[in-house]
Amino acid sequence: MDEKRAQEYSNILSDKVDLLLSGFQCSNQILSIIMNQKMTIAEKNNIKLNTQIEDILFDFMDDIDITAIFANLWDNAIEACKKVQSDKRFINIIVGNMNDYIVICFENSFNGKISKKGDIILSTKKRHEGVGVSIITAAVKKYDGFINFENDMDTFKVKLMIPSFK
């Protein structure tokens, strides 16, 4: 009886993982799950998505760092878009290899308001610690990478470069 219940439970878990991976697919299962979950959230918030993503294994990175980088980039982009008129919401994502570096670029619409303390970007959410940017930065620096933030009046861009030759 226990074997039958275990098999049923295993089948349910397998079905749920298959459902999570039904849209975006890449060689890194963690990244596939994050991308699918965040794409669904973006679509529910009427955010136009444009992605150009090479299939990169990310096998030199810890899963927690992949999660820290991509989940926080997505969360920040989605939150920024939600503060913009719905017909102007967009997120553009580029992930690819270039000269022994993995380049990750997120570009999104935003309301033009940035809160900073020195060079540090702070959260614009009320009663929010705003640690997402520092988590991303720490994960990128762990792999001797670089991070750059740019913005104009209505577009915010984050570009990461992580060496893939280590």
C-alpha positions as a Markdown table, in Angstrom:
| # | Residue | x | y | z |
|---|---|---|---|---|
| 1 | Met | 0.0 | 0.0 | 0.0 |
| 2 | Asp | 2.8 | 2.4 | 0.8 |
| 3 | Glu | 4.5 | 1.7 | -2.5 |
| 4 | Lys | 1.4 | 2.6 | -4.4 |
| 5 | Arg | 0.9 | 5.9 | -2.5 |
| 6 | Ala | 4.6 | 6.7 | -3.0 |
| 7 | Gln | 4.2 | 6.1 | -6.8 |
| 8 | Glu | 1.1 | 8.2 | -6.9 |
| 9 | Tyr | 2.9 | 11.0 | -5.1 |
| 10 | Ser | 5.9 | 10.7 | -7.4 |
| 11 | Asn | 3.5 | 11.0 | -10.5 |
| 12 | Ile | 1.9 | 14.1 | -9.0 |
| 13 | Leu | 5.3 | 15.8 | -8.5 |
| 14 | Ser | 6.4 | 14.8 | -11.9 |
| 15 | Asp | 3.3 | 16.3 | -13.5 |
| 16 | Lys | 3.8 | 19.6 | -11.6 |
| 17 | Val | 7.4 | 19.9 | -12.7 |
| 18 | Asp | 6.3 | 19.1 | -16.3 |
| 19 | Leu | 3.7 | 21.9 | -16.0 |
| 20 | Leu | 6.3 | 24.4 | -14.7 |
| 21 | Leu | 8.6 | 23.5 | -17.7 |
| 22 | Ser | 5.9 | 23.6 | -20.3 |
| 23 | Gly | 6.8 | 27.0 | -21.7 |
| 24 | Phe | 10.4 | 28.2 | -21.6 |
| 25 | Gln | 13.0 | 25.4 | -21.8 |
| 26 | Cys | 16.7 | 25.4 | -21.4 |
| 27 | Ser | 19.5 | 23.0 | -20.2 |
| 28 | Asn | 19.4 | 24.5 | -16.7 |
| 29 | Gln | 16.2 | 23.3 | -14.9 |
| 30 | Ile | 16.4 | 26.0 | -12.2 |
| 31 | Leu | 16.5 | 28.7 | -14.8 |
| 32 | Ser | 13.7 | 27.1 | -16.8 |
| 33 | Ile | 11.5 | 27.1 | -13.7 |
| 34 | Ile | 12.3 | 30.8 | -12.8 |
| 35 | Met | 11.8 | 31.9 | -16.4 |
| 36 | Asn | 8.4 | 30.2 | -16.7 |
| 37 | Gln | 7.1 | 31.4 | -13.4 |
| 38 | Lys | 8.2 | 35.0 | -14.0 |
| 39 | Met | 7.0 | 35.1 | -17.6 |
| 40 | Thr | 3.5 | 34.0 | -16.3 |
| 41 | Ile | 3.5 | 36.8 | -13.8 |
| 42 | Ala | 4.6 | 39.3 | -16.4 |
| 43 | Glu | 1.9 | 38.3 | -18.8 |
| 44 | Lys | -0.7 | 38.5 | -16.1 |
| 45 | Asn | 0.4 | 42.1 | -15.5 |
| 46 | Asn | 0.1 | 43.0 | -19.2 |
| 47 | Ile | 3.9 | 43.3 | -19.7 |
| 48 | Lys | 5.2 | 42.8 | -23.2 |
| 49 | Leu | 8.1 | 40.4 | -23.2 |
| 50 | Asn | 11.0 | 40.1 | -25.7 |
| 51 | Thr | 13.6 | 37.5 | -25.0 |
| 52 | Gln | 16.7 | 36.4 | -26.8 |
| 53 | Ile | 18.2 | 33.7 | -24.6 |
| 54 | Glu | 21.0 | 31.3 | -25.6 |
| 55 | Asp | 20.9 | 27.9 | -24.0 |
| 56 | Ile | 23.6 | 28.2 | -21.4 |
| 57 | Leu | 24.1 | 25.4 | -18.9 |
| 58 | Phe | 25.4 | 27.7 | -16.1 |
| 59 | Asp | 27.1 | 24.5 | -14.6 |
| 60 | Phe | 29.9 | 26.6 | -13.1 |
| 61 | Met | 27.4 | 28.5 | -10.9 |
| 62 | Asp | 25.6 | 27.4 | -7.7 |
| 63 | Asp | 21.8 | 27.0 | -8.1 |
| 64 | Ile | 21.3 | 29.5 | -5.3 |
| 65 | Asp | 23.3 | 32.2 | -7.3 |
| 66 | Ile | 21.4 | 31.5 | -10.5 |
| 67 | Thr | 18.2 | 31.9 | -8.5 |
| 68 | Ala | 19.4 | 35.1 | -6.8 |
| 69 | Ile | 20.4 | 36.7 | -10.0 |
| 70 | Phe | 17.4 | 35.8 | -12.2 |
| 71 | Ala | 14.6 | 35.9 | -9.7 |
| 72 | Asn | 15.7 | 39.4 | -8.4 |
| 73 | Leu | 16.2 | 40.8 | -11.9 |
| 74 | Trp | 12.7 | 39.6 | -12.8 |
| 75 | Asp | 11.1 | 40.8 | -9.6 |
| 76 | Asn | 12.7 | 44.3 | -9.9 |
| 77 | Ala | 11.7 | 44.6 | -13.6 |
| 78 | Ile | 8.1 | 43.4 | -12.9 |
| 79 | Glu | 7.7 | 45.8 | -10.0 |
| 80 | Ala | 9.0 | 48.7 | -12.0 |
| 81 | Cys | 6.7 | 47.9 | -14.9 |
| 82 | Lys | 3.6 | 47.8 | -12.6 |
| 83 | Lys | 4.2 | 51.5 | -11.9 |
| 84 | Val | 3.9 | 52.4 | -15.6 |
| 85 | Gln | 0.8 | 52.8 | -17.7 |
| 86 | Ser | -0.2 | 49.3 | -18.9 |
| 87 | Asp | 0.3 | 50.0 | -22.6 |
| 88 | Lys | 3.9 | 51.1 | -22.0 |
| 89 | Arg | 5.0 | 48.1 | -20.0 |
| 90 | Phe | 7.9 | 46.0 | -21.4 |
| 91 | Ile | 10.7 | 43.7 | -20.4 |
| 92 | Asn | 13.5 | 42.8 | -22.8 |
| 93 | Ile | 15.9 | 40.1 | -21.8 |
| 94 | Ile | 19.1 | 39.0 | -23.5 |
| 95 | Val | 21.3 | 36.2 | -22.3 |
| 96 | Gly | 24.2 | 35.0 | -24.3 |
| 97 | Asn | 27.9 | 34.2 | -24.6 |
| 98 | Met | 30.3 | 36.9 | -25.7 |
| 99 | Asn | 34.1 | 36.7 | -25.6 |
| 100 | Asp | 34.3 | 34.2 | -22.7 |
| 101 | Tyr | 31.6 | 36.0 | -20.8 |
| 102 | Ile | 28.0 | 35.3 | -20.1 |
| 103 | Val | 26.1 | 38.5 | -20.7 |
| 104 | Ile | 22.7 | 39.0 | -19.0 |
| 105 | Cys | 20.8 | 42.1 | -19.9 |
| 106 | Phe | 17.4 | 43.1 | -18.5 |
| 107 | Glu | 15.8 | 46.2 | -19.8 |
| 108 | Asn | 12.4 | 47.4 | -18.7 |
| 109 | Ser | 10.0 | 50.3 | -18.6 |
| 110 | Phe | 9.8 | 52.3 | -15.4 |
| 111 | Asn | 8.4 | 55.6 | -14.1 |
| 112 | Gly | 11.8 | 57.4 | -14.0 |
| 113 | Lys | 12.0 | 57.5 | -10.3 |
| 114 | Ile | 15.2 | 56.1 | -8.7 |
| 115 | Ser | 16.1 | 56.3 | -5.1 |
| 116 | Lys | 19.8 | 56.2 | -4.3 |
| 117 | Lys | 22.2 | 56.5 | -1.4 |
| 118 | Gly | 25.5 | 57.3 | -2.9 |
| 119 | Asp | 26.0 | 54.8 | -5.7 |
| 120 | Ile | 23.6 | 52.3 | -4.1 |
| 121 | Ile | 20.2 | 51.9 | -5.6 |
| 122 | Leu | 17.5 | 51.7 | -3.0 |
| 123 | Ser | 14.0 | 50.2 | -3.1 |
| 124 | Thr | 11.2 | 52.5 | -3.9 |
| 125 | Lys | 8.7 | 50.2 | -2.1 |
| 126 | Lys | 7.4 | 51.4 | 1.2 |
| 127 | Arg | 8.7 | 49.5 | 4.2 |
| 128 | His | 11.0 | 47.4 | 2.0 |
| 129 | Glu | 14.6 | 46.6 | 2.7 |
| 130 | Gly | 15.6 | 46.7 | -1.0 |
| 131 | Val | 18.2 | 44.0 | -0.7 |
| 132 | Gly | 17.6 | 42.6 | -4.2 |
| 133 | Val | 20.2 | 44.7 | -6.0 |
| 134 | Ser | 22.8 | 43.9 | -3.3 |
| 135 | Ile | 22.0 | 40.2 | -3.6 |
| 136 | Ile | 22.4 | 40.3 | -7.4 |
| 137 | Thr | 25.7 | 42.3 | -7.0 |
| 138 | Ala | 27.1 | 39.8 | -4.5 |
| 139 | Ala | 26.3 | 36.8 | -6.7 |
| 140 | Val | 27.9 | 38.4 | -9.7 |
| 141 | Lys | 31.0 | 39.5 | -7.8 |
| 142 | Lys | 31.3 | 35.9 | -6.4 |
| 143 | Tyr | 32.2 | 34.8 | -10.0 |
| 144 | Asp | 34.4 | 37.9 | -10.6 |
| 145 | Gly | 31.7 | 39.4 | -12.8 |
| 146 | Phe | 30.7 | 43.0 | -13.5 |
| 147 | Ile | 27.3 | 44.7 | -13.1 |
| 148 | Asn | 26.2 | 48.0 | -14.6 |
| 149 | Phe | 23.0 | 50.0 | -14.2 |
| 150 | Glu | 21.8 | 52.5 | -16.7 |
| 151 | Asn | 18.6 | 54.5 | -17.1 |
| 152 | Asp | 16.9 | 57.3 | -19.0 |
| 153 | Met | 13.6 | 58.9 | -18.4 |
| 154 | Asp | 11.5 | 55.7 | -18.9 |
| 155 | Thr | 13.9 | 52.8 | -19.4 |
| 156 | Phe | 16.0 | 51.0 | -16.8 |
| 157 | Lys | 18.7 | 48.6 | -17.8 |
| 158 | Val | 20.9 | 46.1 | -15.9 |
| 159 | Lys | 23.8 | 44.5 | -17.6 |
| 160 | Leu | 25.8 | 41.6 | -16.0 |
| 161 | Met | 29.0 | 40.1 | -17.4 |
| 162 | Ile | 30.2 | 36.9 | -15.7 |
| 163 | Pro | 33.3 | 35.1 | -16.9 |
| 164 | Ser | 32.5 | 31.6 | -18.3 |
| 165 | Phe | 36.1 | 30.5 | -18.5 |
| 166 | Lys | 36.7 | 29.7 | -14.8 |
